[in-house]
Short mmCIF file of C-alpha atoms in Angstrom, two decimals:
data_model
loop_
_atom_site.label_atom_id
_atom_site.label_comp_id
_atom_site.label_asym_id
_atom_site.label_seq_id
_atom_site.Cartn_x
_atom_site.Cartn_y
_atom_site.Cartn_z
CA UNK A 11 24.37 18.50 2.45
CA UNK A 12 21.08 18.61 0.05
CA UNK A 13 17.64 17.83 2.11
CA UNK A 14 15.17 15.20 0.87
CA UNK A 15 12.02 15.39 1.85
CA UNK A 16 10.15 11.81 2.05
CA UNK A 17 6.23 12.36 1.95
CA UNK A 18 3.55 9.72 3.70
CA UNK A 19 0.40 10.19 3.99
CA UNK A 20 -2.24 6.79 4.10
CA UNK A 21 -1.12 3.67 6.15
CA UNK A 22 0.34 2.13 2.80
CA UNK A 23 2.54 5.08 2.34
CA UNK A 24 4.61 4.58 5.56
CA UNK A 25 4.94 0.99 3.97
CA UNK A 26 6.56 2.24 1.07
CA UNK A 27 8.71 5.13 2.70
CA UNK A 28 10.32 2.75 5.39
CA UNK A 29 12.89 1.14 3.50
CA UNK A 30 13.48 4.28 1.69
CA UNK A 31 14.05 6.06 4.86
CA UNK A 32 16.49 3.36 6.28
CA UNK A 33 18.64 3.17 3.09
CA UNK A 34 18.89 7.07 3.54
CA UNK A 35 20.86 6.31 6.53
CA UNK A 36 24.03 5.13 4.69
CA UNK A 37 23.99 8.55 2.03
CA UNK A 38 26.27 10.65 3.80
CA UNK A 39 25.26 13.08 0.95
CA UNK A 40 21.77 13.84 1.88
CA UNK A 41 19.89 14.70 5.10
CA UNK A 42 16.64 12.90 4.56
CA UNK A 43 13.56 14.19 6.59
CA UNK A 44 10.51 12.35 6.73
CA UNK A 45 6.73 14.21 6.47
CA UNK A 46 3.89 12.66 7.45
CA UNK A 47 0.27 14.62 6.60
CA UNK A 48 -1.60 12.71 8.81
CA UNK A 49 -4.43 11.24 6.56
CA UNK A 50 -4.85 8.37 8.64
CA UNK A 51 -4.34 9.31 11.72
CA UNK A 52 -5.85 6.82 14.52
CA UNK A 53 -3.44 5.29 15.82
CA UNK A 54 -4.28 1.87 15.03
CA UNK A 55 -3.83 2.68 11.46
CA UNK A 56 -0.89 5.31 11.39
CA UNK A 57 1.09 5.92 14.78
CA UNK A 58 1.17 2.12 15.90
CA UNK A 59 3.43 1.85 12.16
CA UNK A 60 6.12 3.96 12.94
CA UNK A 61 6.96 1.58 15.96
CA UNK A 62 6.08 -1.68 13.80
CA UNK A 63 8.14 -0.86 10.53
CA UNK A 64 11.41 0.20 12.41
CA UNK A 65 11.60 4.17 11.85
CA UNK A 66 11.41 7.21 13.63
CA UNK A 67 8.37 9.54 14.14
CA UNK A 68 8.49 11.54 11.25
CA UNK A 69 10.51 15.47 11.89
CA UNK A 70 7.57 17.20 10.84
CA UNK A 71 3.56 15.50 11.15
CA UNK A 72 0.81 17.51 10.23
CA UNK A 73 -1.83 16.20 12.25
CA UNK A 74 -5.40 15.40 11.39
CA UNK A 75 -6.14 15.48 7.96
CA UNK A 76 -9.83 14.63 7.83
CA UNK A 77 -12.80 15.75 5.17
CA UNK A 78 -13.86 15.46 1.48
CA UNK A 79 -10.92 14.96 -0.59
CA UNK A 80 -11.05 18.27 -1.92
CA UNK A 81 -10.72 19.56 2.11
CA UNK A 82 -8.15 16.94 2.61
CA UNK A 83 -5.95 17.79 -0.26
CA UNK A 84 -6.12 21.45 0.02
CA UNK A 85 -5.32 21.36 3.93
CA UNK A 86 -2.28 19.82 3.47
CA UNK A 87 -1.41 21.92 0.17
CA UNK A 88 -1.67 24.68 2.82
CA UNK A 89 0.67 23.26 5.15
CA UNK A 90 3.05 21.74 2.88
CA UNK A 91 3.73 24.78 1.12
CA UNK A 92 4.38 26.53 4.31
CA UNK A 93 6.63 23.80 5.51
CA UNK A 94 8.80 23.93 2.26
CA UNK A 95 9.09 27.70 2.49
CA UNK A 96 10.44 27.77 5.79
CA UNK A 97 12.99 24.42 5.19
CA UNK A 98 13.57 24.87 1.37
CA UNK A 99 13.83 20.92 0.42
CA UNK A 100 16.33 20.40 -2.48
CA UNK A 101 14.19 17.47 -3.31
CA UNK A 102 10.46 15.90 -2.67
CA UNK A 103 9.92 12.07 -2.83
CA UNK A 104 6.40 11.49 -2.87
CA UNK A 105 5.27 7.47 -3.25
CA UNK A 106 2.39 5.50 -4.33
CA UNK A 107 -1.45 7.57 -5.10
CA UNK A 108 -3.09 9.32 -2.03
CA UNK A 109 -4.13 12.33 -2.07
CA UNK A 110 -0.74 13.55 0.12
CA UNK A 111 1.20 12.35 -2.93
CA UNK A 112 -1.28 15.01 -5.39
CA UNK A 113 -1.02 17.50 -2.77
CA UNK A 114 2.46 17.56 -2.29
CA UNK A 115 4.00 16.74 -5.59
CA UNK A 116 1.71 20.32 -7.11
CA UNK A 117 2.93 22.21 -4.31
CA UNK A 118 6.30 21.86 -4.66
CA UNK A 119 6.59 22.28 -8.34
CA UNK A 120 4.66 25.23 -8.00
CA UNK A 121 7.77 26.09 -5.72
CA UNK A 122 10.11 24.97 -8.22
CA UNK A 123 11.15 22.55 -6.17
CA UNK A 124 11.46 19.12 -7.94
CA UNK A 125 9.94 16.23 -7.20
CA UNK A 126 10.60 12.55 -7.87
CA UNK A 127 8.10 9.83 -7.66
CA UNK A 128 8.29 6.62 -6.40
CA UNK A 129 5.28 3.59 -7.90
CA UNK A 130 5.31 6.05 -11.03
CA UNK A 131 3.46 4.97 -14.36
CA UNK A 132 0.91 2.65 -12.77
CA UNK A 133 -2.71 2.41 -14.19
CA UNK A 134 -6.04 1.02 -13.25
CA UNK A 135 -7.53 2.95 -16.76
CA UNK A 136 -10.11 4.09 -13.90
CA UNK A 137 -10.95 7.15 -13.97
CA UNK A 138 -13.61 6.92 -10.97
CA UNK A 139 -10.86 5.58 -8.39
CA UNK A 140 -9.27 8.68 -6.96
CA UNK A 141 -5.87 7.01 -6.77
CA UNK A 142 -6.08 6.70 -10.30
CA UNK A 143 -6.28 10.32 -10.77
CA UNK A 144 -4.11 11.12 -8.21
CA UNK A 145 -1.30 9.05 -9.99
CA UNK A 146 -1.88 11.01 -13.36
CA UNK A 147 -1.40 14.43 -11.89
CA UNK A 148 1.49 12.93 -9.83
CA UNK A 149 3.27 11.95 -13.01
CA UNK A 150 2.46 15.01 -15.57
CA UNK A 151 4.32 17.32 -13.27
CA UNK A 152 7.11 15.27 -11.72
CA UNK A 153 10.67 15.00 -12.47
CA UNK A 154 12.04 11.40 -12.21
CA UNK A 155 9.75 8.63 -11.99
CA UNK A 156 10.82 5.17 -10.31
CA UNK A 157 8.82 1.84 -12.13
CA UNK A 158 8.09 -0.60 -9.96
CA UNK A 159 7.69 -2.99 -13.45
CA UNK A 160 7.66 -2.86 -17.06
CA UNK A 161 4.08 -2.03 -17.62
CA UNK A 162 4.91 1.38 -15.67
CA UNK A 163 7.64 2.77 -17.96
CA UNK A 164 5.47 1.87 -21.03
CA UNK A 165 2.63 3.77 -20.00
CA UNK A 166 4.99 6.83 -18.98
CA UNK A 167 6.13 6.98 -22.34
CA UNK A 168 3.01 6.56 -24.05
CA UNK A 169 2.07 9.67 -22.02
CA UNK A 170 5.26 11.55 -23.16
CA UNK A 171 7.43 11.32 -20.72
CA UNK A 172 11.59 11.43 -20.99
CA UNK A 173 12.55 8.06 -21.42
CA UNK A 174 16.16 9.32 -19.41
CA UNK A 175 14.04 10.48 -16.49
CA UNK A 176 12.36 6.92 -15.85
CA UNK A 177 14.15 4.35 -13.98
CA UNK A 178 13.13 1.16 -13.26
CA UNK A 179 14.31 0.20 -9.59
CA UNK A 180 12.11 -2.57 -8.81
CA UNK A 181 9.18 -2.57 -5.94
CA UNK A 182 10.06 -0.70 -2.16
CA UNK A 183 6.91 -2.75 -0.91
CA UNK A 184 8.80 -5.78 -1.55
CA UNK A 185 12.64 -4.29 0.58
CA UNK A 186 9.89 -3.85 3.15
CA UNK A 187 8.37 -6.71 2.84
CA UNK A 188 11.31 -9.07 3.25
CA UNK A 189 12.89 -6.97 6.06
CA UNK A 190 9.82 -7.42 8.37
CA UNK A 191 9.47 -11.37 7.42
CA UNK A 192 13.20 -11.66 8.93
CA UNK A 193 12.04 -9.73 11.92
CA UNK A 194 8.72 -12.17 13.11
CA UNK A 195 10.93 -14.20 15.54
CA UNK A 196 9.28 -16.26 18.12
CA UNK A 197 9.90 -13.58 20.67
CA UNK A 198 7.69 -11.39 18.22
CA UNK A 199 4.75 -13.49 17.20
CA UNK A 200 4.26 -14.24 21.24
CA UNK A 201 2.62 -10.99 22.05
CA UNK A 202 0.59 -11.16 19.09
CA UNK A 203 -3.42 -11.29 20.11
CA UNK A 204 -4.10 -13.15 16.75
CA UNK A 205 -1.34 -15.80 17.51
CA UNK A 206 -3.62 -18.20 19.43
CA UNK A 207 -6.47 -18.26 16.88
CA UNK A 208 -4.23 -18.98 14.10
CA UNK A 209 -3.03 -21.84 15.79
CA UNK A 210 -6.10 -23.24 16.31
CA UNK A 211 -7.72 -23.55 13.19
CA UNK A 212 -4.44 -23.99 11.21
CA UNK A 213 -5.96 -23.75 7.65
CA UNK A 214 -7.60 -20.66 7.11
CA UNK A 215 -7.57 -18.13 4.24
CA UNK A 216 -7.13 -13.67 5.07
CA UNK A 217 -8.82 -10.80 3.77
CA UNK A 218 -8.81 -7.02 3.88
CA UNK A 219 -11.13 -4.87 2.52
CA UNK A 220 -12.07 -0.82 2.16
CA UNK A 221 -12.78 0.50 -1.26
CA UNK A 222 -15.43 2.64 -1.25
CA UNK A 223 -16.69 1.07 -4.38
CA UNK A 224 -17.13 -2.25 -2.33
CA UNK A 225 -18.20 -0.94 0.97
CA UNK A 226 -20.34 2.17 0.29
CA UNK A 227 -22.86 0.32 -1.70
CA UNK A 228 -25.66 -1.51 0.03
CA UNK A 229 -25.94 -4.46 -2.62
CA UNK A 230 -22.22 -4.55 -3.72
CA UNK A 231 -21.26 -5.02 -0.53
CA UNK A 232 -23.87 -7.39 0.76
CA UNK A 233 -23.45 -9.52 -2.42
CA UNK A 234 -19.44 -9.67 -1.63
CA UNK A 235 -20.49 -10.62 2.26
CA UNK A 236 -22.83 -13.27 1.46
CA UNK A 237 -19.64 -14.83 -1.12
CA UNK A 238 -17.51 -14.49 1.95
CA UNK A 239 -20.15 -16.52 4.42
CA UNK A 240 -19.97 -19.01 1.53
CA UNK A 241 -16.26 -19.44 1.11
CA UNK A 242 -16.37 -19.50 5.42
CA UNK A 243 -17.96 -22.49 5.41
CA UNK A 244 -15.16 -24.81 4.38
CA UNK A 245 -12.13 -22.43 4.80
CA UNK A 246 -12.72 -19.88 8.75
CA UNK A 247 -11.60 -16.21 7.13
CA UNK A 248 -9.32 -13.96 9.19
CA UNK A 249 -10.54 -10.58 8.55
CA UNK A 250 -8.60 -7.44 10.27
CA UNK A 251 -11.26 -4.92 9.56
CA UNK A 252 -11.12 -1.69 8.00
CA UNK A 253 -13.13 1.06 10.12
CA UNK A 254 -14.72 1.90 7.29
CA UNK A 255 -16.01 -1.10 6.55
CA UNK A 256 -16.81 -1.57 9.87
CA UNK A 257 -19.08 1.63 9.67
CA UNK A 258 -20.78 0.26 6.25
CA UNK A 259 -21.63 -3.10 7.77
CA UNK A 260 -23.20 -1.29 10.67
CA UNK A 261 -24.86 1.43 9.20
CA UNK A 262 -26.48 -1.66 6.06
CA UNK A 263 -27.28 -4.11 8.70
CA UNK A 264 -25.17 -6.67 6.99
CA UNK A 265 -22.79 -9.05 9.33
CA UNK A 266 -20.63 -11.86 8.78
CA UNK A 267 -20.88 -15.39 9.51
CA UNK A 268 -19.27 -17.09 13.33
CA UNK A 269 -16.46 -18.49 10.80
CA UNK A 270 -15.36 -14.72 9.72
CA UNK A 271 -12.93 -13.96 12.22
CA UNK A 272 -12.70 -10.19 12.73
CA UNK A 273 -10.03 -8.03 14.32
CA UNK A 274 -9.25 -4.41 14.77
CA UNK A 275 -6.40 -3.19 12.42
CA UNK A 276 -3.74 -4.87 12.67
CA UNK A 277 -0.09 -3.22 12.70
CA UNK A 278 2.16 -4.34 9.58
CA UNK A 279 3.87 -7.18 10.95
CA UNK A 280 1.50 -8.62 12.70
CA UNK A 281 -0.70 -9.16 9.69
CA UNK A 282 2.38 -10.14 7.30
CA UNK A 283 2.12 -13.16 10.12
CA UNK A 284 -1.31 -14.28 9.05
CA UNK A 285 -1.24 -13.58 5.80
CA UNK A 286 2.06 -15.11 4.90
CA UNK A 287 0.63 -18.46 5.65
CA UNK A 288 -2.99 -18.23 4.31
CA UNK A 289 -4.12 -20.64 2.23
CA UNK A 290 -5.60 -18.32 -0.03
CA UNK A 291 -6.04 -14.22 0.52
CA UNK A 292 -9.25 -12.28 -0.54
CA UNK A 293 -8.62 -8.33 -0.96
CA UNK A 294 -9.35 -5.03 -2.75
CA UNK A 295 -6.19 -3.56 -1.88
CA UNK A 296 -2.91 -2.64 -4.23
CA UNK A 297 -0.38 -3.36 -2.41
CA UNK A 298 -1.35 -6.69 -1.19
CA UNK A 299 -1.56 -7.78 -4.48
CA UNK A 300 2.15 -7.28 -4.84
CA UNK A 301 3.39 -8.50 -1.25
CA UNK A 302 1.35 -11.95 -1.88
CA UNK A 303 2.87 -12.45 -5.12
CA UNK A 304 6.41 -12.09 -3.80
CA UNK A 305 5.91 -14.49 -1.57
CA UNK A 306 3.93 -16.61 -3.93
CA UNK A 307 0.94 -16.71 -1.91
CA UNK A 308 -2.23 -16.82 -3.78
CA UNK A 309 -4.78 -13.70 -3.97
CA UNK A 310 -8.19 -13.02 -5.36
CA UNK A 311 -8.45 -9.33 -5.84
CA UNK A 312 -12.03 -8.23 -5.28
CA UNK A 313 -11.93 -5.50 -8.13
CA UNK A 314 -12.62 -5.15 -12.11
CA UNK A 315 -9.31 -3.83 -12.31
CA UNK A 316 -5.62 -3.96 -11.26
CA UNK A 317 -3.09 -1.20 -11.78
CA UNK A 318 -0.37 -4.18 -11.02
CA UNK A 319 -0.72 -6.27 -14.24
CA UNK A 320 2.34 -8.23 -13.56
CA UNK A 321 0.80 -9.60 -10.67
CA UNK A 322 -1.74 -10.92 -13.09
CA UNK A 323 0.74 -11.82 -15.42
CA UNK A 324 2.53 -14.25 -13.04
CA UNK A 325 -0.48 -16.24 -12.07
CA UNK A 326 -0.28 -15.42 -8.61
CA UNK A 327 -3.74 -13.07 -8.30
CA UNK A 328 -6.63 -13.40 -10.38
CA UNK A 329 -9.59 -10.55 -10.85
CA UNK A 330 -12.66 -11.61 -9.33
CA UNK A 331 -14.85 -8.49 -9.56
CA UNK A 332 -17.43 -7.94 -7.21
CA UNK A 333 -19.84 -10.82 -8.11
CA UNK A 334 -20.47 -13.21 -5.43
CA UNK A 335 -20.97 -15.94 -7.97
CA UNK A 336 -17.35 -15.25 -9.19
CA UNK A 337 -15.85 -14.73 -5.89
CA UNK A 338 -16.47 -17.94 -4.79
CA UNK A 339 -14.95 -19.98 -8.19
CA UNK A 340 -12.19 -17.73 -8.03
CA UNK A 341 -11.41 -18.82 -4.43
CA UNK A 342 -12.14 -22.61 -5.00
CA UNK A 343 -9.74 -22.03 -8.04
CA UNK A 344 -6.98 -20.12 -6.29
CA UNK A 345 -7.09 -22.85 -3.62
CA UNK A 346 -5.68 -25.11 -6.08
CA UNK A 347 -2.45 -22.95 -6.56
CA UNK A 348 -1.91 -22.97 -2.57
CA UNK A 349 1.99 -24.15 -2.64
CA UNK A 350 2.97 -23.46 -6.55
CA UNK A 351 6.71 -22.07 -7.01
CA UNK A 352 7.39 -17.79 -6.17
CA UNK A 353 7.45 -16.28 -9.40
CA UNK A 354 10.80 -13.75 -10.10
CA UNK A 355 9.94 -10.44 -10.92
CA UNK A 356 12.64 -8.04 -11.83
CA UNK A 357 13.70 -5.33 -9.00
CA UNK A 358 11.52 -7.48 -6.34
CA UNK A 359 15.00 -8.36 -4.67
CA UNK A 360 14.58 -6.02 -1.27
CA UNK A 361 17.17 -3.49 -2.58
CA UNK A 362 14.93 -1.48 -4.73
CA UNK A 363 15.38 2.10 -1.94
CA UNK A 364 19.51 1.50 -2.64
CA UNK A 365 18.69 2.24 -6.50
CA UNK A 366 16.40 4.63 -5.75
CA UNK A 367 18.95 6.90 -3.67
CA UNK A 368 21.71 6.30 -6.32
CA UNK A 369 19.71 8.01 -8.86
CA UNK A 370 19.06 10.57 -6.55
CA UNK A 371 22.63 11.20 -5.15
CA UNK A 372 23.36 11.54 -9.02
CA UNK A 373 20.40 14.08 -9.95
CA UNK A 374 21.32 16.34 -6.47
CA UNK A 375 25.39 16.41 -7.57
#
């Protein structure tokens, strides 16, 4: 039996390696063992997942992973390395662009030890976002490389890559996406603390936000707040906030308005129930940019730049930037959409891990 190890490291990771993890179950071939390096680690924001997205605690956790990135990356380098000498994987799957993916996917090639990636070929053209980086080392030293859409295999082979070690599977956010949507019952949402509010107002729009581009700067971030109040006014915001932002806000003396409706982090599932329904969502993150478009929910993505063009392309999300001024006519605009038809997107069917583990069954024979 050949052993897989499946890497997460950030919340979104454990996102992406859920469904891959379940489909593992039905390879009788393969003994797939999940690592977790611990770069989130309070529990809202890592633990509380394993329980929400239906999978195990991971066979080996590294703990705290905490520092600069250069700390962070090295520490679990260290660990990693020592972990894969004393189990000798067969295979590494490493998904997405945090710096566990980086740290990982170099340390096991260094133990010639190959390494497949999962979200390969994406690009912001960013070069001061550190997932961008991270997903450009990722891919010039990995061995198969799973698209989540076109735009990814194109930009693999303008880079040089194999065109036979490229396969385009479709998007694991999306098999874990619809798997949870089946699973908010009645006798889930009914614990839920938000539950009550969002029954309440009834028309409300979501947001999420943590990029240290939009958070770290005094008057980025106060410009992007002040939109927000603005938008509040006619449409209450939910808002499960980052801690980092959180700390920002704080620490800049900036707060939001009585119709910004904050909450700790929320686990998976329980914020798939607000935002599912939102008139409208407001975020700087990736993967939400993909989720609301498979659902056809409309999103205003509060960054000059998307590596998920397709999500563009399909007229569900719309670049805003970080102008207050734009925010808000992006908003009014995408308010207008609230209700238009779910766009198909190739491989966004919920049974992108099942291709993903026959092309690995196939390069382990």
């Amino acid at each position: 039996m050949e052993k897989v190890f499946l890497v997460a490291g950030a919340r979104p990771n454990l996102m992406k390696v859920a469904p891959i993890f379940r489909a593992s179950r039905a390879v009788e071939s393969v003994e797939c063992q999940m690592v977790y390096t611990g770069q989130h680690y309070d529990r809202q924001m890592s633990q509380v997942f394993f329980e929400d997205l239906d999978i195990p605690k991971p066979k080996f956790n590294m703990g705290k992973s905490t520092g600069t990135h250069a700390e962070q990356t090295g520490a679990i380098m260290i660990a990693f390395e020592k972990m894969c000498m004393d189990e000798k994987p067969d295979l590494v799957v490493v998904v997405g662009d945090v710096n566990s993916t980086l740290a990982c996917s170099v340390t096991a090639r260094k133990l010639h030890i190959p390494v497949a990636h999962v979200e390969a070929g994406l690009r912001s053209g960013d070069m001061d976002m550190p997932e961008e980086i991270n997903r450009m080392v990722t891919d010039s030293i990995s061995n198969l490389f799973f698209t989540t859409e076109d735009h990814g295999r194109e930009n693999l082979l303008r880079e040089g890559k194999d065109a036979d070690s490229i396969f385009h599977v479709g998007n694991v956010m999306i098999d874990n996406l619809f798997h949870n949507v089946e699973r908010l019952g009645p006798e889930v949402v009914a614990g839920y603390q938000s539950r009550e509010l969002k029954e309440k107002i009834g028309r409300y729009g979501f947001m999420t936000m943590h990029r240290p581009s939009n958070v770290d700067n005094r008057d980025v971030l106060e410009g992007i707040v002040e939109a927000l109040n603005t938008i509040a006014e006619d449409l209450p915001l939910l808002f499960p906030i980052h801690p980092r932002t959180e700390k920002m806000m704080k620490q800049f003396g900036i707060s939001f308005s009585e119709n910004v409706h904050t909450f700790p982090p929320l686990a998976f599932r329980e914020s798939l129930y607000l935002w599912k329904d939102a008139q409208v969502v407001i975020t700087d993150s990736g993967g939400l940019q993909e989720e609301t478009t498979a659902l056809g929910v409309p999103c205003v993505t509060v960054r000059k730049n998307t590596e998920r063009p397709v999500t563009i392309e399909k007229g569900t999300n719309v670049l805003a930037g970080v102008s207050g001024e734009n925010i808000i006519r992006e908003v009014r605009s995408a308010l207008k959409k609230a209700g238009n038809p779910v766009p198909k997107i190739e491989g966004w069917d919920g049974q992108a891990s099942e291709r993903i583990w026959r092309v690995l069954v196939d390069f382990l024979a």
